[in-house]
Short mmCIF file of C-alpha atoms and ligand atoms in Angstrom, two decimals:
data_model
loop_
_atom_site.label_atom_id
_atom_site.label_comp_id
_atom_site.label_asym_id
_atom_site.label_seq_id
_atom_site.Cartn_x
_atom_site.Cartn_y
_atom_site.Cartn_z
CA MET A 1 72.19 113.51 15.97
CA THR A 2 72.89 110.72 13.93
CA ASN A 3 72.46 111.01 10.78
CA PHE A 4 70.72 108.75 8.11
CA HIS A 5 72.89 105.57 7.68
CA PHE A 6 72.73 103.05 4.56
CA ALA A 7 74.18 99.92 3.56
CA GLY A 8 76.54 101.04 7.15
CA CYS A 9 77.70 104.19 5.72
CA ASP A 10 76.45 107.60 6.79
CA THR A 11 74.18 109.42 3.79
CA VAL A 12 75.71 113.27 4.84
CA TYR A 13 79.08 112.52 5.25
CA LEU A 14 79.04 110.86 1.41
CA ALA A 15 76.57 113.64 0.09
CA LYS A 16 78.76 116.45 1.71
CA LYS A 17 82.36 113.45 -0.50
CA TYR A 18 80.61 114.08 -2.92
CA GLY A 19 78.54 116.60 -3.41
CA THR A 20 74.55 116.14 -4.74
CA PRO A 21 73.11 114.39 -6.41
CA LEU A 22 73.97 111.48 -5.70
CA TYR A 23 73.82 107.91 -6.51
CA VAL A 24 74.59 105.44 -4.11
CA ILE A 25 74.66 101.75 -4.30
CA SER A 26 74.23 99.11 -2.04
CA GLU A 27 76.91 96.45 -3.25
CA ASN A 28 76.03 94.35 -0.23
CA TYR A 29 72.49 94.29 -1.54
CA ILE A 30 72.90 93.30 -5.01
CA ILE A 31 75.16 89.86 -3.36
CA ASP A 32 71.99 89.17 -1.67
CA ARG A 33 69.86 88.99 -3.67
CA ILE A 34 71.26 87.24 -6.23
CA GLU A 35 72.51 84.57 -3.56
CA GLU A 36 68.55 84.49 -3.00
CA ILE A 37 68.15 83.81 -6.02
CA LYS A 38 71.46 80.82 -6.39
CA ARG A 39 69.94 79.42 -3.54
CA ASN A 40 66.11 79.60 -3.61
CA PHE A 41 65.98 79.57 -7.25
CA ILE A 42 68.96 78.38 -9.23
CA GLY A 43 70.19 75.71 -6.28
CA LYS A 44 66.42 74.35 -6.05
CA TYR A 45 65.55 73.51 -9.90
CA GLU A 46 67.63 71.81 -12.37
CA ASN A 47 67.80 73.11 -15.92
CA VAL A 48 66.96 76.74 -15.12
CA GLY A 49 69.31 80.05 -15.23
CA ALA A 50 68.75 83.81 -13.98
CA ILE A 51 69.66 86.60 -16.28
CA TYR A 52 69.89 90.28 -15.55
CA ALA A 53 67.99 92.46 -17.21
CA SER A 54 71.09 95.64 -18.11
CA LYS A 55 67.84 98.63 -18.40
CA ALA A 56 67.63 99.04 -15.02
CA PHE A 57 71.31 100.02 -14.05
CA LEU A 58 74.01 99.35 -16.04
CA THR A 59 77.43 101.47 -16.12
CA LYS A 60 80.82 99.21 -16.14
CA GLU A 61 81.13 98.21 -12.52
CA MET A 62 77.47 96.84 -11.99
CA ALA A 63 78.41 94.59 -15.41
CA ARG A 64 81.15 93.68 -13.42
CA ILE A 65 79.52 92.53 -10.70
CA ILE A 66 76.77 90.65 -12.35
CA LYS A 67 80.10 88.66 -14.29
CA ARG A 68 81.52 87.66 -10.72
CA GLU A 69 78.22 86.25 -9.36
CA GLY A 70 77.99 84.43 -12.75
CA ILE A 71 74.32 84.76 -13.50
CA GLY A 72 73.50 86.30 -17.62
CA MET A 73 73.08 90.06 -18.66
CA ASP A 74 69.86 91.11 -21.04
CA VAL A 75 70.90 93.53 -23.06
CA VAL A 76 68.35 95.32 -24.97
CA SER A 77 70.95 98.37 -27.39
CA GLY A 78 73.82 98.38 -28.36
CA GLY A 79 75.52 100.38 -26.17
CA GLU A 80 74.17 98.16 -23.49
CA LEU A 81 76.27 95.58 -25.12
CA TYR A 82 78.45 97.86 -26.04
CA THR A 83 78.92 97.70 -22.01
CA ALA A 84 79.22 94.61 -20.77
CA MET A 85 81.76 93.42 -24.00
CA GLU A 86 83.81 96.55 -22.32
CA VAL A 87 84.44 93.87 -19.09
CA GLY A 88 84.59 90.89 -20.94
CA PHE A 89 81.56 89.74 -19.98
CA PRO A 90 81.24 86.07 -21.14
CA GLU A 91 79.64 86.46 -24.38
CA GLU A 92 77.84 83.57 -23.84
CA LYS A 93 75.69 84.46 -20.82
CA ILE A 94 74.54 87.54 -22.62
CA VAL A 95 70.43 87.94 -24.34
CA PHE A 96 70.24 90.37 -26.59
CA HIS A 97 66.28 91.55 -26.86
CA GLY A 98 64.31 94.74 -28.67
CA ASN A 99 61.63 95.05 -31.04
CA ASN A 100 63.29 96.73 -33.93
CA LYS A 101 67.00 95.73 -33.05
CA THR A 102 69.31 97.35 -35.56
CA LEU A 103 72.07 95.79 -38.55
CA HIS A 104 74.30 97.30 -36.38
CA GLU A 105 73.26 95.96 -33.61
CA LEU A 106 72.54 92.96 -35.28
CA GLU A 107 75.79 92.05 -36.22
CA MET A 108 77.66 93.30 -33.78
CA ALA A 109 75.68 91.09 -31.14
CA VAL A 110 76.74 87.89 -33.26
CA GLY A 111 80.30 89.05 -34.70
CA ASN A 112 80.51 88.75 -30.75
CA GLY A 113 78.51 85.36 -30.31
CA VAL A 114 76.18 86.54 -27.63
CA GLY A 115 74.74 83.56 -26.37
CA ARG A 116 70.36 84.28 -27.38
CA ILE A 117 68.79 86.58 -30.05
CA VAL A 118 65.48 87.20 -28.88
CA VAL A 119 64.01 87.51 -32.13
CA ASP A 120 60.78 90.22 -32.16
CA ASN A 121 59.36 89.36 -35.44
CA ILE A 122 59.73 87.82 -38.85
CA TYR A 123 61.30 91.13 -40.06
CA GLU A 124 64.30 90.84 -37.71
CA LEU A 125 64.77 87.04 -38.70
CA ASP A 126 65.32 88.03 -41.97
CA LEU A 127 68.53 90.58 -41.08
CA LEU A 128 69.27 88.20 -38.60
CA THR A 129 69.60 84.83 -40.97
CA GLN A 130 71.54 86.84 -43.80
CA ILE A 131 74.22 88.19 -41.21
CA ALA A 132 74.14 84.62 -39.94
CA LYS A 133 75.07 83.92 -42.96
CA GLN A 134 78.00 86.59 -44.09
CA TYR A 135 79.63 85.50 -40.15
CA ASN A 136 79.00 81.84 -41.24
CA LYS A 137 77.40 80.90 -37.87
CA ARG A 138 74.41 79.00 -37.17
CA VAL A 139 72.78 81.97 -33.75
CA ASN A 140 70.85 80.50 -31.34
CA ILE A 141 67.57 82.38 -30.56
CA LEU A 142 63.73 82.72 -28.95
CA TYR A 143 60.63 83.91 -29.82
CA ARG A 144 59.18 86.71 -27.97
CA ILE A 145 56.00 86.39 -27.72
CA SER A 146 53.07 88.84 -26.67
CA PRO A 147 50.75 86.08 -24.26
CA GLY A 148 47.34 88.37 -24.43
CA VAL A 149 47.30 88.72 -20.58
CA ASN A 150 47.81 92.12 -18.12
CA SER A 151 49.55 92.37 -15.98
CA HIS A 152 48.55 93.88 -12.33
CA THR A 153 50.38 97.01 -13.51
CA HIS A 154 51.28 101.41 -14.47
CA LYS A 155 50.06 100.18 -18.21
CA TYR A 156 52.89 102.08 -19.79
CA ILE A 157 54.81 99.16 -18.24
CA GLN A 158 52.41 96.69 -19.05
CA THR A 159 53.76 94.73 -22.07
CA GLY A 160 51.73 91.24 -22.19
CA GLN A 161 49.16 91.70 -24.03
CA VAL A 162 47.60 91.79 -27.38
CA ASP A 163 48.13 95.69 -27.91
CA SER A 164 51.81 95.78 -27.85
CA LYS A 165 54.31 96.84 -30.00
CA PHE A 166 56.67 93.36 -29.03
CA GLY A 167 56.73 90.01 -30.26
CA ILE A 168 54.65 88.11 -31.87
CA PRO A 169 50.42 87.29 -30.75
CA ILE A 170 50.29 83.53 -30.07
CA GLY A 171 47.01 83.69 -31.08
CA GLY A 172 46.20 82.99 -34.91
CA GLY A 173 48.53 81.38 -37.10
CA LYS A 174 51.32 83.90 -36.43
CA ILE A 175 54.16 82.13 -35.03
CA PHE A 176 53.62 79.52 -36.25
CA GLU A 177 54.60 80.26 -39.38
CA ALA A 178 57.54 81.87 -37.58
CA ILE A 179 57.99 78.71 -36.12
CA GLU A 180 58.20 76.71 -38.57
CA LYS A 181 60.06 78.96 -41.02
CA ALA A 182 62.81 79.30 -38.62
CA MET A 183 63.59 75.76 -38.27
CA ASN A 184 64.82 75.23 -41.56
CA LEU A 185 66.94 78.24 -41.44
CA SER A 186 70.41 76.68 -41.56
CA ASN A 187 71.51 79.11 -39.91
CA ILE A 188 69.59 79.66 -37.24
CA ASN A 189 68.99 77.63 -34.25
CA LEU A 190 65.24 78.27 -32.88
CA LEU A 191 65.24 76.84 -28.79
CA GLY A 192 62.73 78.37 -27.64
CA PHE A 193 60.38 81.19 -26.64
CA HIS A 194 60.34 84.50 -24.78
CA PHE A 195 57.51 86.22 -23.02
CA HIS A 196 57.84 89.00 -20.56
CA ILE A 197 54.91 90.61 -18.77
CA GLY A 198 55.81 93.78 -18.00
CA SER A 199 57.14 95.68 -14.66
CA GLN A 200 56.82 96.29 -11.07
CA ILE A 201 53.66 93.09 -10.42
CA LEU A 202 53.51 91.99 -7.10
CA ASP A 203 51.15 88.95 -7.58
CA ASN A 204 52.54 86.18 -9.35
CA ILE A 205 49.03 85.47 -10.98
CA THR A 206 50.06 86.77 -14.25
CA TYR A 207 53.17 84.91 -14.58
CA LEU A 208 50.23 81.78 -14.21
CA GLU A 209 48.70 82.40 -17.25
CA ALA A 210 51.09 83.66 -19.26
CA ILE A 211 53.07 80.05 -18.19
CA LYS A 212 49.29 78.55 -19.50
CA ALA A 213 48.52 79.68 -23.45
CA VAL A 214 52.49 79.12 -24.04
CA THR A 215 52.55 75.44 -23.30
CA LYS A 216 49.95 75.34 -25.36
CA LEU A 217 51.73 76.40 -27.54
CA MET A 218 55.07 74.98 -26.91
CA ARG A 219 52.03 72.18 -27.31
CA GLU A 220 50.94 72.71 -30.16
CA ALA A 221 54.23 73.57 -32.10
CA LYS A 222 55.40 70.32 -31.19
CA ASN A 223 51.86 68.38 -32.44
CA ARG A 224 51.69 70.36 -36.20
CA LEU A 225 55.33 70.27 -36.01
CA GLY A 226 56.95 68.57 -34.34
CA PHE A 227 59.30 71.92 -32.75
CA GLU A 228 60.28 70.89 -30.14
CA THR A 229 61.05 73.91 -26.86
CA LYS A 230 64.02 73.81 -25.42
CA GLU A 231 64.37 76.67 -23.54
CA LEU A 232 61.55 78.90 -21.77
CA ASN A 233 62.49 82.67 -20.96
CA THR A 234 59.98 83.83 -18.20
CA GLY A 235 60.99 87.52 -17.94
CA GLY A 236 61.22 89.65 -14.92
CA GLY A 237 59.40 91.98 -13.76
CA TYR A 238 59.55 91.30 -10.04
CA GLY A 239 58.37 94.46 -8.12
CA ILE A 240 59.67 96.27 -5.24
CA GLN A 241 58.63 98.05 -2.27
CA TYR A 242 58.42 102.08 -2.48
CA ALA A 243 57.04 104.33 -0.17
CA GLY A 244 53.56 103.37 0.33
CA GLY A 245 53.35 99.66 -0.93
CA GLU A 246 53.42 96.12 -1.08
CA LYS A 247 56.81 94.69 0.66
CA ARG A 248 59.22 93.43 -2.33
CA LYS A 249 58.48 89.40 -2.36
CA PRO A 250 61.23 86.87 -2.00
CA ILE A 251 62.04 85.33 -4.96
CA SER A 252 60.43 81.99 -4.10
CA PHE A 253 57.13 84.16 -4.66
CA TYR A 254 57.22 84.35 -8.13
CA THR A 255 59.37 81.07 -9.19
CA ASP A 256 57.95 78.28 -7.21
CA PRO A 257 54.15 78.90 -9.30
CA ILE A 258 56.35 79.11 -12.33
CA MET A 259 58.12 75.93 -12.24
CA THR A 260 55.32 74.40 -10.68
CA GLU A 261 52.91 75.71 -13.53
CA ILE A 262 55.56 75.02 -16.58
CA LYS A 263 55.94 71.21 -14.65
CA ASP A 264 52.72 69.97 -14.23
CA ASN A 265 51.93 71.83 -17.95
CA CYS A 266 53.91 70.07 -19.75
CA LYS A 267 53.28 66.43 -18.00
CA ASN A 268 49.34 67.05 -18.59
CA TYR A 269 50.80 67.71 -22.48
CA ASP A 270 53.32 65.00 -22.31
CA LEU A 271 56.79 67.85 -23.30
CA LYS A 272 59.81 67.42 -22.07
CA VAL A 273 60.56 70.03 -19.03
CA PRO A 274 62.16 73.23 -21.33
CA LYS A 275 65.46 75.64 -19.63
CA VAL A 276 63.48 77.93 -18.02
CA THR A 277 65.06 80.80 -17.17
CA ILE A 278 63.99 84.06 -15.23
CA GLU A 279 65.23 88.19 -16.32
CA PRO A 280 64.70 90.02 -13.31
CA GLY A 281 66.24 94.09 -13.10
CA ARG A 282 64.03 95.65 -10.48
CA TRP A 283 63.82 93.02 -7.92
CA ILE A 284 67.82 92.93 -8.51
CA VAL A 285 68.67 96.31 -8.01
CA GLY A 286 65.79 98.80 -7.00
CA GLU A 287 66.11 99.16 -3.37
CA SER A 288 69.71 98.34 -3.53
CA GLY A 289 69.27 102.43 -4.64
CA ILE A 290 69.06 105.91 -2.99
CA THR A 291 69.82 109.62 -4.00
CA LEU A 292 70.88 112.06 -1.99
CA TYR A 293 69.67 116.26 -2.69
CA THR A 294 70.46 119.34 -0.67
CA ILE A 295 67.70 120.79 -0.51
CA GLY A 296 67.42 124.66 -2.16
CA SER A 297 64.61 126.98 -1.47
CA ILE A 298 61.20 126.71 0.18
CA LYS A 299 58.11 127.70 -0.69
CA GLU A 300 55.14 128.55 1.59
CA ILE A 301 51.93 128.64 -0.48
CA PRO A 302 49.88 130.22 2.68
CA ASN A 303 46.90 126.85 3.40
CA ILE A 304 47.92 124.73 0.21
CA ARG A 305 50.92 123.73 -0.05
CA THR A 306 55.00 124.01 0.89
CA TYR A 307 57.22 123.13 -2.07
CA VAL A 308 60.98 122.14 -0.92
CA SER A 309 62.58 122.71 -3.84
CA VAL A 310 66.24 120.09 -4.27
CA ASP A 311 69.24 120.26 -6.53
CA GLY A 312 67.91 117.60 -9.00
CA GLY A 313 64.31 116.23 -10.70
CA MET A 314 63.37 114.89 -13.00
CA THR A 315 66.59 114.20 -14.61
CA ASP A 316 67.64 112.05 -12.11
CA ASN A 317 64.52 109.93 -11.13
CA PRO A 318 61.74 110.45 -14.46
CA ARG A 319 59.95 108.28 -12.84
CA PRO A 320 57.08 109.88 -10.58
CA SER A 321 56.42 112.08 -13.73
CA LEU A 322 55.88 109.80 -16.75
CA TYR A 323 54.76 106.74 -14.04
CA GLU A 324 53.39 108.66 -10.61
CA ALA A 325 55.88 106.75 -9.36
CA LYS A 326 55.45 107.32 -5.27
CA TYR A 327 58.66 107.12 -3.87
CA GLN A 328 60.01 107.48 -0.13
CA GLY A 329 62.31 110.70 1.77
CA ILE A 330 63.88 110.84 4.46
CA VAL A 331 65.84 113.99 5.22
CA ALA A 332 68.84 112.31 6.07
CA ASN A 333 70.72 115.24 8.69
CA LYS A 334 66.97 114.81 10.68
CA VAL A 335 66.18 111.22 11.80
CA ASN A 336 65.87 111.13 15.07
CA LYS A 337 63.20 114.38 15.03
CA GLU A 338 59.69 114.46 14.57
CA ALA A 339 57.68 114.87 11.82
CA SER A 340 56.00 117.96 11.95
CA GLN A 341 54.39 119.06 9.05
CA VAL A 342 54.46 117.62 5.61
CA ILE A 343 55.45 119.55 2.37
CA THR A 344 56.05 118.65 -1.75
CA ILE A 345 59.75 117.69 -2.95
CA ALA A 346 60.00 119.23 -6.55
CA GLY A 347 62.91 119.08 -9.05
CA LYS A 348 64.17 121.22 -10.21
CA CYS A 349 63.60 121.34 -13.78
CA CYS A 350 61.14 124.31 -15.77
CA GLU A 351 58.92 121.97 -15.52
CA SER A 352 55.79 122.03 -13.49
CA GLY A 353 55.38 118.27 -13.25
CA ASP A 354 58.52 117.92 -11.63
CA VAL A 355 57.31 116.87 -8.66
CA LEU A 356 59.62 113.73 -6.76
CA ILE A 357 57.35 113.43 -4.13
CA TRP A 358 54.07 114.64 -3.43
CA ASP A 359 53.18 114.95 0.30
CA LEU A 360 56.28 113.72 2.54
CA LYS A 361 56.21 114.16 6.12
CA VAL A 362 59.76 115.39 7.36
CA PRO A 363 60.56 116.71 10.83
CA GLU A 364 61.10 120.87 10.75
CA ILE A 365 63.73 121.27 7.13
CA GLU A 366 65.61 124.45 6.26
CA THR A 367 67.83 125.58 3.25
CA GLY A 368 71.27 122.87 3.12
CA ASP A 369 69.46 119.60 4.45
CA ILE A 370 70.27 115.82 2.39
CA LEU A 371 67.27 115.07 1.93
CA ALA A 372 67.40 111.17 0.39
CA VAL A 373 65.42 108.94 -1.32
CA LEU A 374 64.82 105.35 -1.24
CA SER A 375 64.13 102.55 -3.44
CA THR A 376 66.03 104.18 -6.84
CA GLY A 377 68.71 102.30 -7.50
CA ALA A 378 65.98 100.88 -10.41
CA TYR A 379 65.14 102.96 -13.64
CA ASN A 380 66.34 106.33 -12.41
CA TYR A 381 70.23 106.52 -13.52
CA SER A 382 69.23 104.47 -16.48
CA MET A 383 66.90 106.72 -17.32
CA ALA A 384 68.45 110.07 -16.79
CA SER A 385 68.78 112.89 -19.17
CA ASN A 386 69.79 116.02 -20.08
CA TYR A 387 67.29 117.05 -19.95
CA ASN A 388 67.73 121.62 -18.78
CA LYS A 389 71.29 121.28 -19.75
CA THR A 390 71.38 119.29 -16.57
CA PRO A 391 74.97 116.84 -15.65
CA ARG A 392 73.37 113.26 -14.59
CA PRO A 393 74.89 112.86 -10.93
CA ALA A 394 77.98 111.20 -10.12
CA VAL A 395 76.94 107.65 -9.10
CA VAL A 396 78.85 105.93 -5.78
CA MET A 397 79.09 102.31 -4.79
CA VAL A 398 79.09 101.16 -1.21
CA LYS A 399 80.43 97.69 0.20
CA ASP A 400 80.65 96.44 3.70
CA GLY A 401 80.38 100.15 5.09
CA ILE A 402 83.09 101.20 2.30
CA ASP A 403 82.50 103.95 -0.31
CA ARG A 404 84.22 104.21 -3.93
CA LEU A 405 83.29 106.21 -7.19
CA ILE A 406 82.10 104.39 -9.91
CA VAL A 407 80.73 106.89 -12.88
CA LYS A 408 82.16 110.95 -12.21
CA ARG A 409 79.93 113.55 -12.27
CA GLU A 410 79.03 115.27 -15.09
CA THR A 411 80.54 118.72 -16.35
CA TYR A 412 79.45 121.40 -18.87
CA LYS A 413 82.36 120.31 -20.98
CA ASP A 414 81.01 116.00 -21.04
CA MET A 415 77.32 117.70 -21.99
CA LEU A 416 78.41 119.46 -25.27
CA ARG A 417 81.61 116.80 -25.85
CA ASN A 418 79.87 116.15 -28.60
CA GLU A 419 78.46 120.03 -30.29
CA ILE A 420 79.81 120.88 -33.18
N1 LLP B 501 63.18 91.65 -20.04
C1 LLP B 501 62.23 92.18 -20.34
C2 LLP B 501 62.32 91.17 -22.23
C3 LLP B 501 62.38 93.47 -19.78
O1 LLP B 501 61.02 94.53 -21.57
C4 LLP B 501 62.50 94.15 -18.90
C5 LLP B 501 61.43 95.39 -18.73
C6 LLP B 501 62.97 93.00 -17.90
C7 LLP B 501 63.50 91.82 -18.14
C8 LLP B 501 62.81 93.23 -16.58
O2 LLP B 501 61.95 93.78 -15.80
P1 LLP B 501 61.82 94.63 -14.35
O3 LLP B 501 62.48 92.89 -13.90
O4 LLP B 501 63.12 95.25 -14.05
O5 LLP B 501 61.18 94.51 -13.81
N2 LLP B 501 61.19 102.05 -16.90
C9 LLP B 501 59.84 101.37 -16.29
C10 LLP B 501 59.92 100.21 -16.36
C11 LLP B 501 60.17 99.02 -18.02
C12 LLP B 501 60.68 98.65 -18.07
C13 LLP B 501 61.56 97.59 -19.82
N3 LLP B 501 61.29 96.26 -19.32
C14 LLP B 501 59.83 101.43 -14.88
O6 LLP B 501 60.71 102.65 -14.35
O7 LLP B 501 58.85 101.05 -14.24
#
């Protein structure tokens, strides 16, 4: 009987060595994706760049990998920026996002000289201007705009539609007022625009719709205000494969049409082609990760369903309960046994909604078996919580068949460290 191997490692051995629940991340996979971006986007086009959206998965070790691979990093909070700074991430390659950055976060960003601040609204521009003056700096910014398009994904992870908390709407005059204002500020260097239409997107149509709207804005900004767009950040959102879903697309599936659309429109509108950046998170790290659990109680409700509970759940993976996300599971110590039943994988939290997988086909199972849940690299560790005072799992990185601990398992003591 062979066990399920992931990135050259025996997952049952990893579960024994480090305990469960356990996040396992393949460094080789992450490097492969970044290499693909370098080969088929950065190496293929002039004046383009890639930025890793660290909200998908960020630890100090991940920041070191991104630093070593030489691409940029998007941060969305003081905590993510702090993590990047802790490993000496080149500040000029950091892009700071967020729809309500605090005074403290903006000071931290300006003080550390982050490369780009993506300004979400005019209130933020005013705050940033004051800080830039205090620091006697000229800050490079992009405006986040809301292109007014609906991406094909779960509504909780759509971001480019008109009714959105993110960015300045492209329709109406607000954006031109904002551009003019920034152009007149000596401490602000407005370089262009950013949009992000949503996440887990498996088509490329909505990107093109967004680009149509943005390039029109670029033309208007040039004609009305003489503003030349030097940079265009097209966000992230590229999808990966989850249970029953489509396969992850190559990077060029998104970037080739994006580049063609931008170049064509710029030509038609007599605009210089700006520097184009992309900002994927999930696409780089999503399929690089799995989570290992130990099976505990098995409860059969005759003629209804069999609940098989694991030692983790919505605390380490809130995505099924938040977005009805579908995951694939494998009984890691029984990969060669034939599936003979359909069960439901439940988490251990005090919530009926804490179910990781509905209707999973598995072989005969018993308490103590190891379950591997696939494609948990993105938005699992980074969204984990201590609900029910559950400690967060450890994170193990594997590379070329060798495992190393990169985040220790939280202890009860860790959870209480700030309590008085
Ligand atoms: N850039 C910006 C400005 C973003 O807001 C995001 C994601 C990204 C890039 C990266 O998107 P990605 O390539 O990873 O799809 N928690 C949700 C996903 C929220 C994404 C938020 N923004 C989930 O688990 O599906």
